[in-house]
Amino acid sequence: MTAQTPAGAYTTADGRQIGGVVLEMKNITLRFGGVKAITDISFDIREGEIRSIIGPNGAGKSSMLNVISGFYVPQEGEVWYKGARRAPMKPYEVARQGIARTFQNIALFDGMSVLDNIMTGRLTLMKTGLAAQALWWGRAQAEETEHREKVEKIIDFLEIQAIRKTPVGRLPYGLKKRVELARALAAEPKILLLDEPMAGMNVEEKEDMCRFVLDVNDEFGTTTVLIEHDMGVVMDLSDRVVVMDYGKKIGDGTPDEVRNNQDVIDAYLGVSHD
Amino acid sequence: MLYREAGDFKTSYASDSQTFPIKFDRIRYWAVMAIAFGIVPFLINDYWANAVFVPFLIYAIAAIGLNILTGYCGQVSLGTGGFMAVGAYACYKLMTAFPEVSIFFHVLLAGGVTAVVGVLFGLPSLRIKGFYLAVATLAAQFFLVWLFNKVPWFYNYSASGQITAPERTIFGIAVTGASTPAWAKYLFCLVILTGLAWMARNLTRGSIGRQWMAIRDMDIAAEIIGVNPLTTKLSAFAVSSFFIGVAGALFFSVYLGAVEVGEAFGIQKSFLVLFMIIIGGLGSIFGSFAGAAFLVLLPVLLKNILVGQLGWPTDLAAHIELMIVGGLIIIFLIAEPHGLNQLWRVAKEKLRLWPFPH
């Protein structure tokens, strides 16, 4: 342990180094009119970890992700990113700060090919102006090729070489999910938010997806926030888990701690009211 | 049998992303260019220039412009006629104010003026979508035509309220005015169209084009991966209006020569260009050409057949033409929403596998 090790840094069971806090949610409360979607929730996300958010339907998990990615502005509470308080910002500004996400319902660009979809993911990294692009002059073509190379690496990584020129609309569901992950990865994000990446998949597709999530974390060191309903997947993949129910946080800790937490068991299995 | 990718190996990403990946297509493209630049100018006469070629070239520019906005960026616009009028009047004011500057720059500057106006009228697109935006652009159409009618400064206080293009030359050859040779009109429009089409292709295959299409396909997802909806939509309005403004300037100065705004740039023009891109194919440069060619050629063809061959009255032929165009639009919307371009693509796909489709 060196002197620079941030407070709370730890090493996982499989030997990965988890660093300091990169994103911290402080006392977040989100209301829609009179309905409280999220009530006073605080948790942190550390560099390099796979952090899961779980909870029954309607617990506010997706709302939480939407707060992180800038779709919703919470009425109370603060978001701290990379050690500074983040002012309320638009989703595209959040994206430019290095937070990428996938959606629960696939949100790909159906009219474009797989390759173009993934290339679009890199647009925050592309700098050529309108005039240069129109004339295909100077940096424009070189930049396009440069980014194409990076995109091809991601295509290889996620094993979707065969479909790179296929229009996304023609792909089956499982592959669409994979392309969406590829598009998010193309932005070289610091934090990757995955909203139910395995929903509706069969066992094999789930296994593939788990492998990709682990590989991404392993190879690129991407911090990953995962929402998932499959408890087997969550418990196997996650380093730490936040449990939400009715917009409140009822548990936070390693998978083992969460599994033995009485509140969590009650929320999932119900309590007898006799 | 020539139409094959086999044996045509791509060894770099640049060659993989070129416009015509199949060799036969590239040869065909250069052949079309050679005919357009090398042969047609020598054969063209006044009838062919005025009835077919010049309107086709000008409408192709306008159709590419509208296709960038509607086909690529998904923002419906019914203001095309109004924006063409802006191009025409800007060109007229520039031609009369700076007679010593080349008409070539006047046309491009007119496009620039239209781009600014287009961005202004594009501002509502940040708040409203779909049909509501179409209504907002419709307001632009009527306002602009009204403006050019009511403010005499725009037509230099001429008694008739018309604008008339003075004679202007390029390399000593007239391209506007009464004494313009047919081939000069044709070449002038062709050069500008070629340049603009090439630029449109570059824009739509690069990063900015992908941002436009991202906004079109799913604006929320586009925003989450970093597309700024404000700058993206407005850039589409700017580029689109530039093209339409250039088309308007050419339509006035080279094609018609004298223009009365309500007649030349009324709402019918907006619909005509919109029909071109619907029939040709939304979101495709080739479709813009195909749609423009189709709607320019159809009336000429019908007139020749119905009036020339069958001896029908002219007004009957004109009404039948309207019915045929209307019917075709409905057929296309139901049977092939992606237009002629899609038919062309399917044909190419079939040809690629022919004669062994399995």
XYZ file of C-alpha atoms in Angstrom:
632
model
C 0.000 0.000 0.000
C 1.442 3.331 -1.052
C 0.744 6.674 0.534
C -1.428 7.718 -2.449
C -3.980 4.999 -1.900
C -7.326 6.763 -1.505
C -9.384 6.152 1.587
C -11.602 3.137 1.275
C -9.714 1.595 -1.627
C -9.806 -2.183 -1.539
C -8.823 -5.271 -3.448
C -11.505 -7.642 -4.673
C -11.514 -11.377 -4.140
C -10.284 -11.914 -7.708
C -7.448 -9.453 -7.186
C -8.666 -6.282 -8.941
C -7.644 -2.977 -7.393
C -10.587 -0.728 -6.609
C -9.650 2.938 -6.347
C -11.152 6.055 -4.814
C -14.678 7.393 -5.152
C -15.399 8.604 -8.669
C -19.117 9.312 -8.402
C -20.972 10.067 -5.229
C -24.702 10.580 -4.776
C -25.478 12.619 -1.676
C -28.989 12.648 -0.208
C -30.756 12.500 -3.558
C -34.506 13.113 -3.502
C -36.488 13.056 -6.731
C -40.177 13.943 -6.925
C -42.656 13.858 -9.781
C -45.385 16.154 -8.553
C -46.506 14.555 -5.324
C -44.879 11.185 -6.012
C -41.490 10.572 -4.485
C -39.503 8.367 -6.822
C -36.317 8.542 -4.805
C -36.083 9.500 -1.142
C -32.851 10.688 0.417
C -30.485 8.169 -1.111
C -26.727 8.331 -0.748
C -24.137 5.962 -2.108
C -20.786 6.094 -3.835
C -19.205 4.415 -6.819
C -15.518 3.640 -6.757
C -13.108 3.598 -9.614
C -12.934 0.238 -11.352
C -15.716 -1.492 -9.495
C -18.871 -3.149 -10.730
C -21.636 -1.598 -8.690
C -25.136 -2.978 -8.946
C -28.427 -1.339 -8.118
C -31.186 -3.850 -7.420
C -34.686 -3.731 -6.097
C -38.236 -4.812 -6.923
C -40.109 -3.212 -9.836
C -40.815 0.461 -9.311
C -38.133 0.832 -6.672
C -36.579 3.813 -8.471
C -33.525 2.139 -9.969
C -33.958 3.506 -13.467
C -34.817 6.917 -12.032
C -31.519 6.813 -10.216
C -29.706 6.053 -13.460
C -31.565 8.914 -15.105
C -30.383 11.236 -12.363
C -26.794 10.161 -12.974
C -27.085 10.607 -16.728
C -28.756 14.004 -16.475
C -32.292 13.233 -17.656
C -33.770 14.099 -14.284
C -32.613 16.838 -11.977
C -33.219 15.847 -8.360
C -35.067 18.351 -6.179
C -32.675 17.747 -3.315
C -29.217 16.353 -2.981
C -25.951 16.611 -4.823
C -24.063 14.609 -7.398
C -20.306 14.628 -6.948
C -18.235 13.542 -9.921
C -14.465 13.207 -9.816
C -14.272 15.054 -6.548
C -16.292 18.112 -7.575
C -19.949 18.943 -7.227
C -21.713 18.595 -10.575
C -24.011 21.431 -11.526
C -27.313 20.340 -13.124
C -26.494 19.602 -16.744
C -28.024 18.328 -19.954
C -27.626 14.648 -20.892
C -25.255 15.435 -23.765
C -22.995 17.372 -21.403
C -22.936 14.400 -19.042
C -21.971 12.198 -21.986
C -19.084 14.514 -22.790
C -17.810 14.127 -19.236
C -17.331 10.424 -19.800
C -20.544 8.783 -18.618
C -22.124 6.424 -21.164
C -25.211 4.290 -20.774
C -27.454 1.721 -22.369
C -31.226 1.645 -22.083
C -33.675 -0.821 -20.648
C -35.624 -0.692 -23.913
C -33.104 -0.733 -26.717
C -32.428 2.752 -28.011
C -30.419 2.225 -31.162
C -30.641 4.202 -34.393
C -32.655 1.778 -36.511
C -32.020 3.452 -39.846
C -28.253 3.189 -39.544
C -25.852 0.277 -39.877
C -24.184 -1.334 -36.876
C -20.939 0.357 -37.831
C -22.549 3.807 -38.054
C -24.288 3.272 -34.730
C -21.010 2.521 -33.015
C -19.232 5.337 -34.864
C -21.890 7.711 -33.545
C -20.807 6.685 -30.066
C -17.435 8.277 -30.753
C -18.739 11.644 -31.792
C -17.747 13.330 -28.554
C -14.167 12.440 -29.460
C -14.341 13.698 -33.057
C -13.269 17.265 -33.613
C -13.419 18.099 -37.336
C -15.664 21.048 -38.176
C -18.544 21.235 -40.601
C -16.640 22.911 -43.444
C -13.750 20.455 -43.340
C -16.190 17.547 -43.374
C -18.099 19.001 -46.305
C -14.902 19.249 -48.343
C -13.588 15.945 -46.942
C -10.404 17.854 -46.518
C -7.475 17.908 -44.130
C -8.257 16.121 -40.920
C -11.714 14.907 -41.908
C -10.772 11.725 -43.706
C -7.804 10.905 -41.455
C -9.971 11.348 -38.380
C -12.681 9.105 -39.807
C -10.135 6.327 -40.427
C -8.542 6.782 -37.024
C -11.871 6.364 -35.260
C -12.879 3.508 -37.519
C -9.823 1.621 -36.257
C -10.889 2.120 -32.641
C -14.419 1.049 -33.494
C -13.156 -2.081 -35.231
C -11.360 -3.030 -32.005
C -14.652 -2.807 -30.130
C -16.380 -4.807 -32.864
C -13.749 -7.515 -32.487
C -14.010 -7.373 -28.722
C -17.770 -7.914 -28.732
C -17.622 -10.444 -31.560
C -20.002 -8.685 -33.927
C -17.741 -8.584 -36.996
C -20.226 -10.425 -39.176
C -22.989 -7.835 -38.773
C -21.020 -4.604 -38.996
C -22.750 -3.426 -42.172
C -26.218 -4.717 -41.314
C -28.914 -2.122 -40.586
C -29.667 -2.328 -36.882
C -33.402 -2.702 -37.479
C -32.830 -6.168 -38.943
C -30.950 -7.611 -35.957
C -32.383 -9.968 -33.348
C -32.886 -8.701 -29.818
C -29.770 -10.185 -28.216
C -27.468 -8.712 -30.823
C -29.141 -5.326 -30.548
C -28.303 -5.303 -26.854
C -24.715 -6.105 -27.734
C -24.555 -3.326 -30.335
C -25.897 -0.905 -27.778
C -23.131 -1.925 -25.401
C -20.637 -1.420 -28.240
C -21.977 2.074 -28.898
C -21.633 2.978 -25.234
C -18.098 1.562 -25.131
C -17.094 3.470 -28.245
C -17.203 6.697 -26.259
C -14.398 5.310 -24.054
C -16.436 6.131 -20.969
C -15.121 6.535 -17.454
C -18.377 5.182 -16.083
C -20.672 2.802 -17.914
C -24.314 2.662 -16.863
C -26.111 -0.528 -17.898
C -29.867 -0.589 -17.455
C -30.933 -4.239 -17.443
C -28.480 -5.451 -20.095
C -29.646 -9.064 -19.740
C -33.405 -8.494 -19.688
C -35.262 -10.875 -21.983
C -32.220 -12.928 -22.890
C -31.837 -16.688 -22.855
C -29.200 -18.377 -20.707
C -26.513 -18.420 -23.378
C -27.003 -14.799 -24.298
C -26.874 -13.905 -20.624
C -23.624 -15.769 -20.200
C -22.152 -13.952 -23.185
C -23.268 -10.610 -21.832
C -21.841 -11.358 -18.373
C -18.550 -12.252 -19.974
C -18.529 -8.967 -21.879
C -19.343 -6.906 -18.786
C -16.514 -8.574 -16.872
C -14.097 -8.267 -19.810
C -14.862 -4.598 -20.284
C -14.214 -3.959 -16.626
C -11.059 -6.041 -16.719
C -9.507 -4.773 -19.947
C -10.473 -1.113 -19.976
C -10.861 -0.660 -16.225
C -14.303 0.844 -16.856
C -16.336 1.548 -13.764
C -19.679 -0.144 -14.309
C -23.058 0.546 -12.758
C -25.468 -2.295 -13.373
C -29.208 -2.572 -12.932
C -30.346 -6.158 -13.191
C -33.142 -8.383 -11.992
C -31.344 -11.714 -12.330
C -29.992 -12.205 -8.814
C -27.554 -14.910 -9.896
C -25.957 -12.493 -12.327
C -25.888 -9.624 -9.863
C -24.363 -11.638 -7.053
C -21.704 -13.133 -9.328
C -20.658 -9.952 -11.102
C -20.936 -7.200 -8.532
C -18.330 -5.935 -6.140
C -20.901 -3.983 -4.160
C -24.661 -3.772 -4.357
C -27.178 -1.049 -3.490
C -30.675 -2.291 -2.737
C -33.647 0.010 -3.224
C -37.287 -0.424 -2.351
C -40.066 2.175 -2.789
C -37.450 4.829 -3.528
C -35.499 4.217 -0.338
C -32.152 2.579 0.157
C -32.545 -0.533 2.265
C -29.156 -2.124 1.846
C -25.629 -1.422 0.632
C -22.592 -3.652 0.687
C -20.929 -6.700 -0.788
C -23.185 -9.353 -2.314
C -22.809 -11.502 0.791
C -23.733 -8.689 3.154
C -26.763 -7.809 1.069
C -27.891 -11.407 0.812
C -28.010 -11.720 4.576
C -29.614 -8.325 5.202
C -33.009 -8.851 6.826
C -34.574 -5.744 5.185
C -33.554 -6.982 1.776
C -34.983 -10.426 2.399
C -38.215 -8.839 3.570
C -38.445 -6.615 0.501
C -37.975 -9.492 -1.894
C -39.827 -12.267 -0.096
C -42.389 -10.196 1.759
C -43.104 -10.068 5.470
C -45.971 -11.764 7.195
C -48.320 -9.287 8.849
C -49.793 -11.478 11.559
C -21.912 -10.726 -64.121
C -19.819 -7.587 -63.812
C -21.693 -6.467 -60.741
C -19.637 -8.167 -58.040
C -17.755 -7.351 -54.899
C -15.795 -10.557 -55.273
C -12.169 -9.944 -56.125
C -12.439 -6.270 -55.194
C -10.577 -6.448 -51.885
C -10.545 -3.473 -49.584
C -7.244 -3.024 -47.826
C -7.890 0.222 -45.972
C -10.785 1.680 -44.027
C -10.819 4.666 -46.382
C -11.445 2.438 -49.386
C -14.016 0.450 -47.441
C -16.077 3.536 -46.693
C -16.000 5.041 -50.171
C -19.179 6.104 -51.868
C -19.280 3.328 -54.460
C -17.761 0.195 -52.967
C -18.396 -1.874 -56.088
C -16.107 -1.329 -59.042
C -18.885 -1.435 -61.616
C -20.669 1.371 -59.747
C -17.555 3.506 -59.827
C -17.149 2.997 -63.564
C -20.816 3.809 -64.092
C -20.467 6.967 -61.997
C -17.511 8.224 -64.030
C -19.328 7.346 -67.246
C -22.333 9.427 -66.172
C -20.035 12.301 -65.273
C -18.238 12.045 -68.615
C -21.533 12.130 -70.524
C -22.900 14.984 -68.419
C -19.812 17.148 -68.820
C -18.388 15.957 -72.127
C -21.281 15.071 -74.407
C -24.541 16.695 -73.300
C -23.269 20.323 -73.588
C -22.576 19.772 -77.283
C -25.957 18.271 -78.069
C -28.214 20.406 -75.898
C -30.675 22.864 -77.447
C -33.033 25.414 -75.937
C -35.970 23.021 -75.660
C -34.045 20.316 -73.839
C -32.310 22.819 -71.573
C -35.462 24.672 -70.548
C -37.866 21.753 -70.391
C -35.679 19.049 -68.914
C -32.071 19.589 -67.962
C -31.937 22.959 -66.211
C -35.061 22.408 -64.065
C -33.828 18.901 -63.224
C -30.436 20.180 -62.081
C -31.950 22.989 -60.012
C -34.642 20.830 -58.432
C -31.989 18.228 -57.638
C -30.122 20.847 -55.585
C -33.325 21.801 -53.748
C -34.223 18.142 -53.205
C -30.800 17.355 -51.747
C -31.228 20.340 -49.460
C -34.650 19.279 -48.220
C -33.487 15.686 -47.942
C -30.713 16.743 -45.581
C -33.252 18.390 -43.306
C -36.172 15.978 -43.616
C -34.603 12.736 -44.790
C -31.417 12.815 -42.751
C -32.297 14.920 -39.721
C -36.000 14.058 -39.520
C -37.265 17.649 -39.337
C -40.284 18.071 -41.600
C -40.293 21.330 -43.523
C -42.941 22.909 -45.730
C -40.988 26.126 -46.145
C -38.903 25.123 -49.157
C -40.634 27.587 -51.509
C -40.102 30.424 -49.045
C -36.434 29.589 -48.645
C -35.986 29.375 -52.407
C -37.516 32.852 -52.577
C -34.962 34.077 -50.039
C -32.194 32.707 -52.263
C -33.710 34.297 -55.350
C -34.198 37.745 -53.798
C -30.807 37.671 -52.086
C -29.237 36.819 -55.438
C -31.169 39.637 -57.131
C -30.148 42.210 -54.534
C -26.520 41.105 -54.739
C -26.528 41.108 -58.548
C -27.874 44.626 -58.715
C -25.824 46.012 -55.818
C -22.468 44.516 -56.826
C -22.569 44.104 -60.629
C -18.782 43.747 -60.830
C -18.669 40.594 -58.661
C -19.037 37.243 -60.438
C -22.522 35.706 -60.463
C -20.945 32.519 -59.136
C -20.238 34.197 -55.803
C -23.647 35.856 -55.785
C -25.302 32.467 -56.006
C -23.191 31.060 -53.181
C -23.717 34.166 -51.038
C -27.454 33.922 -51.658
C -27.199 30.406 -50.249
C -25.397 31.811 -47.220
C -28.131 34.405 -46.626
C -30.746 31.670 -46.883
C -28.804 29.565 -44.372
C -29.065 32.377 -41.816
C -32.805 32.775 -42.464
C -33.210 29.001 -42.280
C -31.533 28.851 -38.877
C -33.888 31.580 -37.623
C -36.950 29.647 -38.749
C -35.374 26.443 -37.481
C -35.306 27.673 -33.910
C -38.851 26.366 -33.143
C -37.608 22.839 -33.977
C -35.907 22.758 -30.592
C -39.295 22.774 -28.925
C -41.698 21.206 -31.379
C -41.596 18.108 -33.521
C -43.335 16.426 -36.418
C -46.555 17.972 -37.688
C -46.291 20.961 -35.384
C -42.895 21.814 -36.809
C -44.338 21.420 -40.306
C -46.926 24.045 -39.413
C -44.223 26.361 -38.096
C -42.286 26.070 -41.367
C -45.525 26.619 -43.250
C -45.718 29.948 -41.429
C -42.220 30.715 -42.735
C -43.402 29.950 -46.261
C -46.329 32.363 -46.135
C -44.480 35.040 -44.211
C -41.526 35.110 -46.606
C -43.691 35.277 -49.724
C -45.756 38.045 -48.127
C -42.573 39.900 -47.165
C -41.140 39.856 -50.693
C -44.471 41.069 -52.046
C -45.024 43.867 -49.573
C -41.588 45.419 -49.103
C -40.593 47.200 -52.329
C -36.921 47.376 -51.309
C -36.601 43.674 -52.143
C -37.624 44.185 -55.776
C -35.795 47.525 -56.100
C -39.115 49.447 -56.309
C -39.842 48.106 -59.788
C -43.305 48.979 -61.066
C -44.350 45.405 -61.826
C -43.235 44.023 -58.464
C -41.197 41.458 -60.359
C -37.482 40.856 -60.197
C -35.611 40.464 -63.465
C -32.123 39.015 -63.761
C -29.687 41.311 -65.575
C -27.159 39.732 -67.894
C -24.103 38.384 -66.086
C -21.182 36.523 -67.560
C -18.620 33.975 -66.465
C -15.386 33.882 -68.490
C -17.086 36.203 -70.970
C -20.049 33.908 -71.600
C -23.510 34.947 -70.485
C -25.113 32.640 -67.919
C -28.076 34.866 -67.046
C -30.215 37.153 -69.171
C -32.002 36.674 -72.465
C -29.001 35.948 -74.676
C -27.694 33.005 -72.647
C -26.827 29.946 -74.731
C -28.479 26.714 -73.626
C -25.225 24.921 -72.928
C -23.988 27.735 -70.660
C -27.110 27.545 -68.487
C -26.750 23.800 -68.347
C -23.038 23.765 -67.482
C -23.350 26.507 -64.862
C -26.058 24.576 -63.012
C -24.261 21.265 -63.496
C -21.007 22.527 -61.987
C -22.797 23.903 -58.928
C -24.913 20.771 -58.523
C -21.874 18.501 -58.791
C -19.997 20.466 -56.154
C -22.951 20.610 -53.781
C -23.898 16.954 -54.225
C -20.330 15.960 -53.454
C -20.385 18.108 -50.316
C -23.735 16.656 -49.273
C -22.343 13.164 -49.651
C -19.295 14.045 -47.536
C -21.418 15.591 -44.829
C -23.835 12.699 -44.641
C -21.162 10.014 -44.420
C -19.151 11.788 -41.735
C -19.640 12.576 -38.090
C -22.144 15.400 -38.643
C -24.314 13.177 -40.846
C -24.392 10.497 -38.185
C -25.480 13.103 -35.651
C -28.324 14.157 -37.943
C -29.453 10.572 -38.411
C -29.159 9.913 -34.684
C -31.531 12.815 -34.004
C -33.876 11.474 -36.688
C -33.928 7.881 -35.447
C -34.124 8.477 -31.702
C -33.474 11.910 -30.284
C -33.327 10.828 -26.642
C -30.691 8.197 -27.308
C -28.798 10.683 -29.445
C -28.650 13.108 -26.576
C -27.422 10.458 -24.154
C -24.393 9.669 -26.316
C -23.447 13.316 -26.573
C -25.329 14.802 -29.525
C -26.203 18.404 -28.776
C -29.743 18.689 -30.172
C -29.526 22.472 -30.510
C -26.430 22.679 -32.684
C -27.261 19.505 -34.600
C -30.760 20.561 -35.638
C -29.677 24.085 -36.439
C -26.734 22.858 -38.505
C -29.162 20.718 -40.499
C -31.377 23.766 -41.037
C -28.356 25.846 -42.066
C -26.936 23.346 -44.553
C -30.354 22.487 -45.941
C -31.294 26.146 -46.376
C -27.971 26.853 -48.040
C -28.726 24.242 -50.692
C -32.304 25.439 -51.128
C -31.152 29.060 -51.308
C -28.665 28.228 -54.063
C -31.431 26.369 -55.889
C -33.717 29.398 -55.534
C -31.015 31.750 -56.810
C -30.403 29.567 -59.878
C -34.128 29.077 -60.444
C -34.591 32.824 -60.614
C -31.409 33.973 -62.345
C -30.624 31.159 -64.771
C -33.902 29.339 -65.366
C -36.774 31.838 -65.215
C -34.966 35.158 -65.617
C -37.920 37.072 -64.220
C -39.874 36.122 -61.131
C -43.072 37.068 -59.372
C -42.672 35.658 -55.902
C -46.119 34.206 -55.213
C -46.190 32.468 -58.568
C -42.679 31.007 -58.641
C -42.102 30.274 -54.967
C -45.568 29.583 -53.588
C -46.649 26.692 -51.423
C -46.854 24.448 -54.514
C -43.097 24.630 -54.793
C -42.686 23.447 -51.206
C -44.922 20.467 -51.892
C -43.264 19.703 -55.211
C -39.822 19.414 -53.624
C -41.273 17.429 -50.720
C -42.903 15.017 -53.209
C -39.558 14.685 -54.949
C -37.836 13.423 -51.854
C -40.756 11.183 -50.880
C -40.857 9.551 -54.300
C -37.072 9.562 -54.639
C -36.315 8.295 -51.184
C -35.877 9.990 -47.819
C -32.364 9.970 -46.472
C -30.572 9.375 -49.732
C -28.622 11.598 -52.118
C -29.370 9.358 -55.067
C -33.048 9.499 -54.135
C -32.978 13.277 -54.422
C -31.723 12.976 -57.997
C -34.203 10.246 -58.830
C -37.145 12.150 -57.378
C -36.193 15.389 -59.127
C -35.739 13.600 -62.438
C -39.032 11.782 -62.030
C -41.151 14.833 -61.253
C -39.456 16.993 -63.892
C -39.708 14.351 -66.603
C -43.218 13.097 -65.840
C -45.081 16.249 -66.971
C -42.906 16.536 -70.096
C -43.518 12.919 -70.939
C -47.253 13.086 -70.260
C -47.582 16.239 -72.305
C -45.768 14.666 -75.238
C -47.861 11.524 -75.106
C -51.296 12.887 -74.226
C -51.220 16.164 -76.130
C -48.636 15.412 -78.788
C -49.570 11.831 -79.652
C -53.190 11.401 -78.601
C -54.285 14.952 -79.282
C -55.997 15.535 -75.926
C -56.704 19.076 -74.759
C -53.864 20.630 -72.746
C -55.939 21.335 -69.639
C -57.166 17.758 -69.470
C -53.583 16.528 -69.694
C -52.563 18.931 -66.932
C -55.288 17.632 -64.629
C -54.447 14.022 -65.374
C -50.872 14.810 -64.490
C -51.972 16.059 -61.067
C -53.971 12.903 -60.504
C -51.099 10.678 -61.523
C -48.637 12.460 -59.229
C -51.094 12.309 -56.334
C -51.775 8.634 -56.938
C -48.078 7.855 -57.167
C -47.386 9.533 -53.854
C -50.033 7.446 -52.134
C -48.718 4.292 -53.814
C -45.175 5.076 -52.766
C -46.126 5.866 -49.179
C -47.945 2.545 -48.888
C -45.850 0.220 -51.007
C -42.342 1.645 -50.815
C -41.915 4.363 -48.185
C -38.222 4.552 -48.988
C -38.919 5.530 -52.562
C -37.132 4.984 -55.837
C -33.832 4.729 -54.015
C -35.006 1.598 -52.227
C -36.205 0.042 -55.496
C -32.799 0.812 -56.951
C -31.054 -0.709 -53.944
C -33.158 -3.876 -54.070
C -32.440 -4.173 -57.790
C -28.716 -3.839 -57.120
C -28.901 -6.395 -54.330
C -30.590 -8.852 -56.695
C -28.091 -8.104 -59.421
C -25.221 -8.751 -57.051
C -26.411 -12.317 -56.486
C -27.622 -12.969 -60.010
C -27.786 -15.584 -61.493
C -27.311 -17.742 -58.383
C -29.399 -16.204 -55.637
C -28.749 -18.975 -53.114
